[in-house]
Amino acid sequence: MANKGNKKRRQFSLEEKMKVVEAVDSGKRKGDVAKEFGITPSTLSTFLKDRAKFEEKVREASVGPQRKRMRNALYDDIDKAVFAWFQEIHAKNILVTGSVIRKKALNLANMLGYDNFQASVGWLNRFRDRHGIALKAVCREDSDRLMNGLGIDKVNEWHAGEIIKLIADYSPDDIFNADETGVFFQLLPQHTLAAKGDHCRGGKKARQRLTALFCCNASGTEKMRPLIVGRSANPRCLKNVHSLPCDYRANQQAWMTQDLFNEWLMQVDARMKQAERRILLLIDNCSAHNMLPRLERIQVGYLPSKCTAVLQPLNLGIIHTTKVLYRSHLLKQLLLKLNSSEDQEKVDIKQAIDMIAVAWWSVKQSTVVKCWQKAGIVPVELIDSDAEAAASEPDIAIEKLWHSVAIATCVPNEINFQDFVTADDDLIISQELLDTEVIQDMVAGESTDEAGSEDEGEASLPQQPKVSITEAISSAQKLRWFLSTCVGVPDAIFGQLNGIDEYLMRRVSQTLVDSKITEFLQTK
């Protein structure tokens, strides 16, 4: 009896606590769950009461899932600075030892103004425990191989081993790839040479760029809504706009960040849970992808670093095709304005978003499948030669369009359409932290997630007038009349116009019904 009071108190990791909460969510009785996990009813109640804290910690990946306490570090700002640096290094597959982390901690502590901080072995162990970091010893040969590039041997090894295991339990419909690309959305043909090779880390050009995230499956049957990241949170052109063909977010540099990517991931995960689907998502080691939230319906597979040029389907032609179609839309708009002698107004964010979305949805299923085949992830099938011939016809039309615009805008002869398409391929799409930037975040509390001002970069762009429902119906009727005067209009076009008519009529009918009800209630 004397030893009863000395019984050691059991501690649970976040992962164990979440399993207890999930067991209750699955419909099991609380008493049965308590017995299953060997805990008292009061402990179970505490877990359920604190579930929001657990979920937030796991989702933000601020602590490791095996962590049993959520106590903050004594030098919290040093801890955050070192962890931010570690995330960046980890994303680049650079191997670090405990001594390297300790030296970096001392350096950052000095920059933060701490003279008495000691990066002891004990501090290192606590730091590792707080963030769930496992430091593994590696031989020099392995380290050199990772640092100097993986090469063709690694690609073949991945094809022969890891990818086979990853895709074994998934059909092509449930295997997805997501990737980001930068877009100079206002780029004109005559400025192609100046933009080529620009990384755009900041400055005036940052106002003219967007970052777009695309995601599609291996069968080409499903393309997800694009996520567009701009610099202005409330651009003037989006005033009174409530529906867009994509998701739009903003931060100071128009970059993809961990928070934005994780938010997108959580939304996809929720949709898959609702549809009762499980998917495999292949992504690269971009710094925005290195600390993922807790996911229920998505298994994430990382592509080998430095090999995405030959392994990532979106990089093998899907994003390029999207940019070809986007630049084609720009050229058509430019040609129309040149022929009508209108002022050449810059493309605003709303127009860019619309054109990027149209370009993305216009990428053919055959193009998507071909790029997945090129990556070696899905079996290669014979391509119909007639389809290949048909695919080359739009290229000829685009070259003619480019030639007309190039002459009218005095584009140098050495610049061709492909130069125009690939001018923004080198744009940085996620943050690469420097020590000084880490410290600025700790000291000043600044964040790259803060968006630019409302009208920043849009002073020269006119605000679009609000269009009434009556004006929209009138425009649709004019469009129908115009199409009726054309020869050989496909039935599908009239079908799409019918869908627009039906939507507008439903809106106006509902508006009239609501107004009548309001009038009736007011007379009572």
XYZ file of C-alpha atoms in Angstrom, residues 5-519:
515
model
C 1.191 6.738 -4.026
C 4.550 6.446 -5.831
C 2.982 5.028 -8.985
C 4.527 6.742 -11.998
C 2.092 8.935 -13.902
C 1.640 7.850 -17.515
C 2.207 10.441 -20.234
C 0.706 10.318 -23.722
C 2.120 11.656 -26.974
C 0.042 13.853 -29.284
C -0.278 10.915 -31.657
C -1.704 8.710 -28.884
C -4.109 11.425 -27.753
C -5.369 11.904 -31.329
C -5.974 8.149 -31.636
C -8.116 8.264 -28.493
C -10.130 11.222 -29.871
C -10.567 9.515 -33.248
C -11.831 6.352 -31.533
C -14.600 8.399 -29.866
C -15.369 10.124 -33.192
C -15.786 6.719 -34.859
C -18.873 6.085 -32.702
C -17.452 3.920 -29.947
C -18.774 4.358 -26.416
C -16.542 6.478 -24.191
C -16.358 3.748 -21.573
C -15.167 1.215 -24.151
C -12.563 3.656 -25.494
C -11.241 4.309 -21.974
C -10.834 0.559 -21.377
C -9.212 0.008 -24.790
C -6.509 2.617 -24.149
C -6.184 1.925 -20.404
C -7.164 5.408 -19.242
C -9.642 6.738 -16.717
C -12.891 8.474 -17.782
C -11.557 11.790 -16.424
C -8.407 11.495 -18.610
C -10.608 10.777 -21.630
C -12.700 13.861 -20.869
C -9.517 15.960 -20.662
C -8.368 14.690 -24.077
C -11.734 15.546 -25.643
C -11.746 18.992 -24.022
C -8.238 19.760 -25.349
C -8.731 18.218 -28.800
C -8.661 21.620 -30.551
C -5.172 22.283 -29.129
C -3.907 18.853 -30.224
C -5.316 19.205 -33.740
C -3.841 22.683 -34.151
C -0.382 21.558 -32.995
C -0.359 18.553 -35.320
C -1.828 20.524 -38.230
C 0.744 23.285 -37.916
C 3.490 20.662 -37.457
C 4.967 22.897 -34.776
C 5.655 19.880 -32.600
C 6.426 16.274 -33.415
C 3.550 13.762 -33.169
C 5.490 11.777 -30.519
C 5.802 14.875 -28.283
C 4.160 14.401 -24.875
C 4.287 17.992 -23.609
C 3.514 21.286 -25.308
C 5.688 23.496 -23.105
C 7.460 26.329 -24.975
C 11.234 26.631 -25.104
C 13.031 28.920 -22.626
C 14.486 30.920 -25.534
C 11.384 30.697 -27.702
C 12.537 33.116 -30.423
C 15.862 31.257 -30.825
C 13.969 27.988 -31.028
C 11.674 29.355 -33.755
C 14.581 30.840 -35.716
C 16.582 27.579 -35.646
C 13.516 25.552 -36.624
C 12.761 27.891 -39.559
C 16.369 27.457 -40.760
C 16.145 23.670 -40.270
C 12.949 23.468 -42.351
C 14.676 25.241 -45.238
C 17.726 22.954 -45.055
C 15.546 19.849 -44.737
C 13.557 20.826 -47.849
C 16.777 20.876 -49.869
C 17.767 17.386 -48.674
C 20.942 18.786 -47.096
C 22.126 16.495 -44.330
C 22.961 18.183 -41.009
C 24.460 16.870 -37.778
C 23.756 17.870 -34.193
C 26.945 19.941 -34.022
C 25.893 21.917 -37.120
C 22.520 22.715 -35.517
C 24.230 23.827 -32.308
C 26.621 26.144 -34.200
C 23.711 27.625 -36.166
C 21.771 28.147 -32.909
C 24.702 30.088 -31.389
C 24.998 32.203 -34.527
C 21.276 33.044 -34.578
C 21.256 33.692 -30.804
C 24.088 36.204 -31.274
C 22.129 37.941 -34.042
C 19.107 38.101 -31.727
C 21.214 39.706 -28.984
C 21.536 36.770 -26.549
C 25.030 36.610 -25.004
C 24.335 33.979 -22.327
C 22.658 31.343 -24.501
C 24.499 28.015 -24.603
C 23.634 25.523 -27.323
C 24.399 22.525 -25.135
C 23.771 18.886 -25.944
C 20.815 19.056 -23.575
C 19.349 21.994 -25.498
C 19.827 20.072 -28.756
C 18.016 17.012 -27.376
C 15.115 19.143 -26.147
C 14.978 20.958 -29.500
C 14.796 17.617 -31.317
C 12.055 16.351 -29.014
C 10.008 19.546 -29.356
C 9.919 19.285 -33.135
C 10.112 15.522 -33.661
C 13.462 15.654 -35.463
C 15.482 12.482 -35.957
C 19.174 13.061 -36.741
C 20.568 10.027 -38.521
C 24.222 9.256 -39.084
C 25.178 8.852 -42.747
C 28.339 7.732 -44.430
C 30.369 10.198 -46.486
C 29.544 8.418 -49.735
C 25.799 8.852 -49.190
C 26.264 12.494 -48.204
C 28.294 13.262 -51.343
C 25.719 11.543 -53.514
C 22.910 13.673 -52.080
C 24.868 16.894 -52.252
C 26.158 16.424 -55.797
C 22.863 15.347 -57.392
C 21.104 12.038 -57.740
C 21.647 11.419 -61.473
C 20.136 8.890 -63.821
C 20.865 5.976 -61.490
C 18.567 7.463 -58.859
C 15.837 7.992 -61.464
C 16.057 4.368 -62.579
C 16.138 3.194 -58.972
C 12.998 5.220 -58.198
C 11.204 3.844 -61.259
C 12.154 0.270 -60.371
C 11.442 0.421 -56.660
C 9.826 3.244 -54.725
C 7.235 4.390 -57.276
C 5.997 0.821 -57.781
C 5.325 0.536 -54.043
C 3.652 3.966 -53.939
C 1.199 3.378 -56.783
C 0.486 -0.297 -56.018
C -2.761 0.428 -54.143
C -4.030 3.232 -56.388
C -5.673 3.435 -59.797
C -4.533 6.160 -62.277
C -7.715 8.085 -61.341
C -6.426 8.410 -57.764
C -2.761 9.273 -58.455
C -2.205 13.050 -58.555
C 0.689 15.441 -59.089
C 0.730 19.046 -57.825
C 3.250 21.729 -58.734
C 3.596 25.505 -58.867
C 4.798 27.876 -61.570
C 5.390 31.620 -61.758
C 3.577 33.825 -64.298
C 4.405 37.355 -65.482
C 0.727 37.948 -66.219
C 1.193 41.371 -67.857
C 4.173 40.421 -70.020
C 4.070 41.835 -73.553
C 5.926 40.199 -76.486
C 8.304 43.141 -76.917
C 9.473 42.764 -73.271
C 10.279 39.047 -73.496
C 14.047 39.504 -73.609
C 14.081 41.646 -70.435
C 12.043 39.056 -68.488
C 13.953 35.958 -69.628
C 15.833 34.310 -66.747
C 14.521 36.784 -64.135
C 14.053 35.083 -60.712
C 11.941 38.046 -59.490
C 12.872 38.062 -55.794
C 11.211 41.453 -55.330
C 11.094 44.980 -56.713
C 8.677 46.432 -59.256
C 8.381 43.206 -61.236
C 6.938 41.456 -58.183
C 3.762 43.466 -58.839
C 3.489 41.910 -62.290
C 3.740 38.274 -61.208
C 1.476 35.527 -59.925
C 2.177 32.020 -58.662
C -0.179 29.287 -59.884
C -0.599 25.822 -58.338
C -1.944 23.106 -60.643
C -2.949 19.534 -59.808
C -4.188 16.683 -62.020
C -4.472 12.890 -61.972
C -2.638 10.290 -64.065
C -5.652 9.313 -66.169
C -6.272 12.922 -67.216
C -9.877 12.666 -66.061
C -9.586 15.138 -63.190
C -7.969 18.547 -62.980
C -8.410 20.416 -59.693
C -9.239 24.112 -59.426
C -6.040 26.149 -59.755
C -4.789 28.105 -56.759
C -3.512 31.555 -57.762
C -1.306 33.576 -55.391
C -1.055 37.310 -56.036
C 0.472 40.252 -54.226
C -2.652 42.258 -53.426
C -5.260 40.825 -51.071
C -8.005 43.137 -52.321
C -7.210 44.252 -55.877
C -9.575 46.856 -57.269
C -10.546 44.587 -60.171
C -11.968 42.002 -57.726
C -14.320 44.457 -56.014
C -17.880 43.041 -56.050
C -16.511 39.767 -57.458
C -17.823 36.762 -55.514
C -17.143 33.862 -57.894
C -13.871 33.003 -59.613
C -12.847 29.948 -61.703
C -10.021 29.320 -59.230
C -8.991 29.995 -55.625
C -7.155 33.284 -54.995
C -4.832 34.130 -52.096
C -2.219 36.854 -51.576
C 1.033 37.639 -49.768
C 3.803 40.210 -50.002
C 5.878 38.356 -52.630
C 3.108 36.443 -54.476
C 4.891 33.214 -53.465
C 3.639 29.833 -52.365
C 4.134 29.445 -48.611
C 3.792 26.560 -46.172
C 0.575 28.013 -44.787
C -1.038 28.446 -48.203
C 0.009 24.998 -49.410
C -1.169 23.340 -46.189
C -4.497 25.192 -46.399
C -4.932 23.900 -49.955
C -3.977 20.377 -48.848
C -6.513 20.412 -46.021
C -9.261 21.496 -48.419
C -8.409 18.685 -50.837
C -8.286 16.226 -47.951
C -11.761 17.344 -46.802
C -13.158 16.878 -50.323
C -11.667 13.388 -50.546
C -13.117 12.508 -47.149
C -16.547 13.691 -48.262
C -16.263 11.652 -51.480
C -14.932 8.635 -49.521
C -11.790 8.525 -51.653
C -8.113 7.962 -50.870
C -5.519 9.444 -53.200
C -1.750 9.503 -53.702
C -0.280 12.968 -54.200
C 3.207 13.277 -55.715
C 5.021 16.544 -54.978
C 8.574 17.914 -55.062
C 10.776 19.095 -52.170
C 9.960 22.784 -52.566
C 10.386 24.643 -49.244
C 6.609 25.256 -49.088
C 6.034 21.483 -49.079
C 8.327 20.406 -46.262
C 6.052 20.542 -43.174
C 2.694 18.972 -44.003
C -0.436 18.898 -41.839
C -2.134 15.739 -40.595
C -4.001 14.202 -43.552
C -6.622 11.468 -43.475
C -7.320 10.771 -47.143
C -4.116 11.828 -48.879
C -0.880 9.851 -48.975
C 1.960 12.173 -49.965
C 4.894 10.856 -51.985
C 7.977 13.016 -52.532
C 9.742 12.976 -55.888
C 13.541 12.591 -55.618
C 15.217 15.987 -55.323
C 16.938 17.422 -58.402
C 15.076 14.934 -60.616
C 11.734 16.693 -61.070
C 12.690 17.781 -64.602
C 12.395 14.143 -65.714
C 10.005 12.707 -63.094
C 7.322 15.331 -62.466
C 4.430 15.037 -64.998
C 3.385 18.683 -64.655
C 6.954 19.746 -65.519
C 7.039 17.492 -68.585
C 4.589 19.478 -70.676
C 1.327 20.066 -68.789
C 2.302 23.430 -67.289
C 4.052 24.388 -70.536
C 0.871 23.674 -72.522
C -1.117 25.782 -70.046
C 1.293 28.674 -70.575
C 1.105 28.254 -74.362
C -2.685 28.615 -74.187
C -2.472 31.549 -71.750
C 0.004 33.459 -73.918
C -2.192 32.707 -76.958
C -5.140 34.395 -75.218
C -2.908 37.403 -74.478
C -1.862 37.621 -78.127
C -5.472 37.470 -79.333
C -6.481 40.287 -76.978
C -3.491 42.327 -78.080
C -4.271 41.797 -81.773
C -7.899 42.854 -81.281
C -6.817 46.080 -79.566
C -4.230 46.793 -82.271
C -6.846 46.388 -85.010
C -9.406 48.528 -83.178
C -6.891 51.266 -82.312
C -7.874 50.991 -78.625
C -5.501 51.997 -75.874
C -3.405 48.983 -74.857
C -4.477 48.714 -71.234
C -2.533 46.311 -69.025
C -4.098 42.988 -68.124
C -5.465 43.106 -64.567
C -5.484 40.246 -62.063
C -9.131 39.369 -62.759
C -8.482 39.004 -66.499
C -5.290 37.028 -65.822
C -7.104 34.655 -63.459
C -9.859 34.079 -66.028
C -7.356 33.378 -68.819
C -5.185 31.082 -66.662
C -8.288 29.089 -65.691
C -9.492 28.839 -69.319
C -6.008 27.702 -70.379
C -5.850 25.080 -67.609
C -9.269 23.596 -68.372
C -8.396 23.560 -72.089
C -5.400 21.229 -71.649
C -6.469 17.978 -73.305
C -6.673 14.658 -71.512
C -4.329 13.132 -74.097
C -1.683 15.764 -73.247
C -1.949 14.991 -69.528
C -1.701 11.210 -70.043
C 1.264 11.612 -72.388
C 3.190 13.608 -69.756
C 2.491 10.994 -67.071
C 3.731 8.343 -69.492
C 6.866 10.376 -70.166
C 7.503 10.459 -66.417
C 7.364 6.649 -66.400
C 4.626 6.534 -63.781
C 1.846 5.047 -65.946
C 2.253 2.472 -68.745
C 3.042 3.798 -72.218
C 0.288 3.213 -74.775
C 0.296 3.751 -78.524
C -0.700 7.275 -79.551
C -3.076 7.672 -82.477
C -1.172 9.287 -85.390
C -4.319 11.186 -86.481
C -4.562 12.707 -83.014
C -0.905 13.788 -83.229
C -1.572 15.465 -86.575
C -4.650 17.252 -85.210
C -2.655 18.438 -82.193
C -0.125 20.181 -84.445
C -2.771 22.268 -86.227
C -3.255 24.764 -83.345
C 0.526 25.235 -83.250
C 0.456 26.525 -86.821
C -2.384 28.932 -85.994
C -0.510 30.208 -82.923
C 2.669 30.816 -84.942
C 0.665 32.892 -87.453
C -0.864 34.848 -84.569
C 2.583 35.437 -83.051
C 3.995 36.601 -86.391
C 1.212 39.197 -86.793
C 1.616 40.591 -83.271
C 5.427 40.508 -83.411
C 5.479 42.662 -86.553
C 2.930 45.130 -85.137
C 4.779 45.520 -81.811
C 8.330 45.519 -83.221
C 9.508 42.350 -81.455
C 13.201 41.619 -82.226
C 13.700 38.891 -84.832
C 15.675 36.675 -82.457
C 12.624 36.354 -80.137
C 10.111 33.626 -81.024
C 6.833 32.443 -79.501
C 8.522 29.775 -77.348
C 10.719 32.486 -75.812
C 7.523 34.387 -74.957
C 5.972 31.273 -73.381
C 9.008 30.317 -71.285
C 10.048 33.841 -70.248
C 8.859 33.299 -66.661
C 9.972 29.686 -66.204
C 12.792 30.737 -63.851
C 10.587 32.643 -61.422
C 11.041 31.681 -57.761
C 7.771 30.246 -56.483
C 8.541 29.800 -52.770
C 10.566 31.467 -50.068
C 14.242 30.669 -49.537
C 15.195 31.964 -46.096
C 18.434 33.734 -45.281
C 19.627 34.088 -41.688
C 18.857 37.811 -41.759
C 15.300 37.108 -42.932
C 14.800 34.580 -40.124
C 15.911 37.175 -37.580
C 13.699 39.873 -39.113
C 10.715 37.577 -38.657
C 11.628 37.015 -34.988
C 12.407 40.660 -34.139
C 9.925 42.629 -36.216
C 7.182 40.042 -36.439
C 7.052 40.510 -40.189
C 5.710 37.729 -42.385
C 5.791 37.056 -46.100
C 2.146 36.037 -45.737
C 1.130 39.682 -45.363
C -0.473 40.816 -48.581
C 0.214 44.049 -50.415
C -2.017 47.100 -50.222
C -5.402 47.137 -51.892
C -4.545 49.173 -54.966
C -0.806 48.426 -55.149
C 0.303 48.060 -58.769
C -3.169 48.842 -60.110
C -3.245 52.617 -60.203
C -3.218 52.661 -64.012
C -6.018 50.092 -64.344
C -9.641 51.339 -64.526
C -12.196 49.881 -62.157
C -14.709 47.716 -63.978
C -18.321 48.958 -63.638
C -20.819 46.700 -61.893
C -22.977 44.795 -64.401
C -26.677 44.357 -63.602
C -28.583 41.130 -64.233
C -30.597 42.890 -66.972
C -27.408 43.975 -68.764
C -26.027 40.423 -68.517
C -29.196 38.968 -70.099
C -29.054 41.580 -72.834
C -25.405 40.722 -73.569
C -26.238 37.018 -73.764
C -29.038 37.770 -76.238
C -26.641 39.840 -78.374
C -24.135 36.985 -78.298
C -26.828 34.540 -79.426
C -27.800 36.873 -82.293
C -24.151 37.239 -83.340
C -23.644 33.459 -83.393
C -26.786 33.012 -85.476
C -25.201 35.180 -88.198
C -22.060 33.015 -88.287
C -21.579 29.922 -90.449
C -20.764 26.483 -89.020
C -21.133 27.216 -85.313
C -20.859 23.877 -83.389
C -23.945 22.714 -81.498
C -21.824 22.560 -78.310
C -21.449 26.369 -78.396
C -25.211 26.866 -78.474
C -25.494 24.286 -75.674
C -23.105 26.290 -73.503
C -25.031 29.478 -74.264
C -28.267 27.747 -73.244
C -26.653 26.932 -69.899
C -25.740 30.616 -69.426
C -29.315 31.657 -70.312
C -30.789 29.196 -67.816
C -28.501 30.409 -65.034
C -29.297 34.084 -65.672
C -33.053 33.435 -65.838
C -32.959 31.510 -62.564
C -31.156 34.449 -60.948
C -33.614 37.069 -62.220
C -36.632 34.893 -61.352
C -35.374 34.378 -57.793
C -34.697 38.121 -57.467
C -38.252 38.937 -58.595
C -39.773 36.336 -56.262
C -37.756 37.661 -53.300
C -38.786 41.257 -54.061
C -42.486 40.288 -54.276
C -42.286 38.500 -50.948
C -40.627 41.548 -49.388
C -43.333 43.858 -50.789
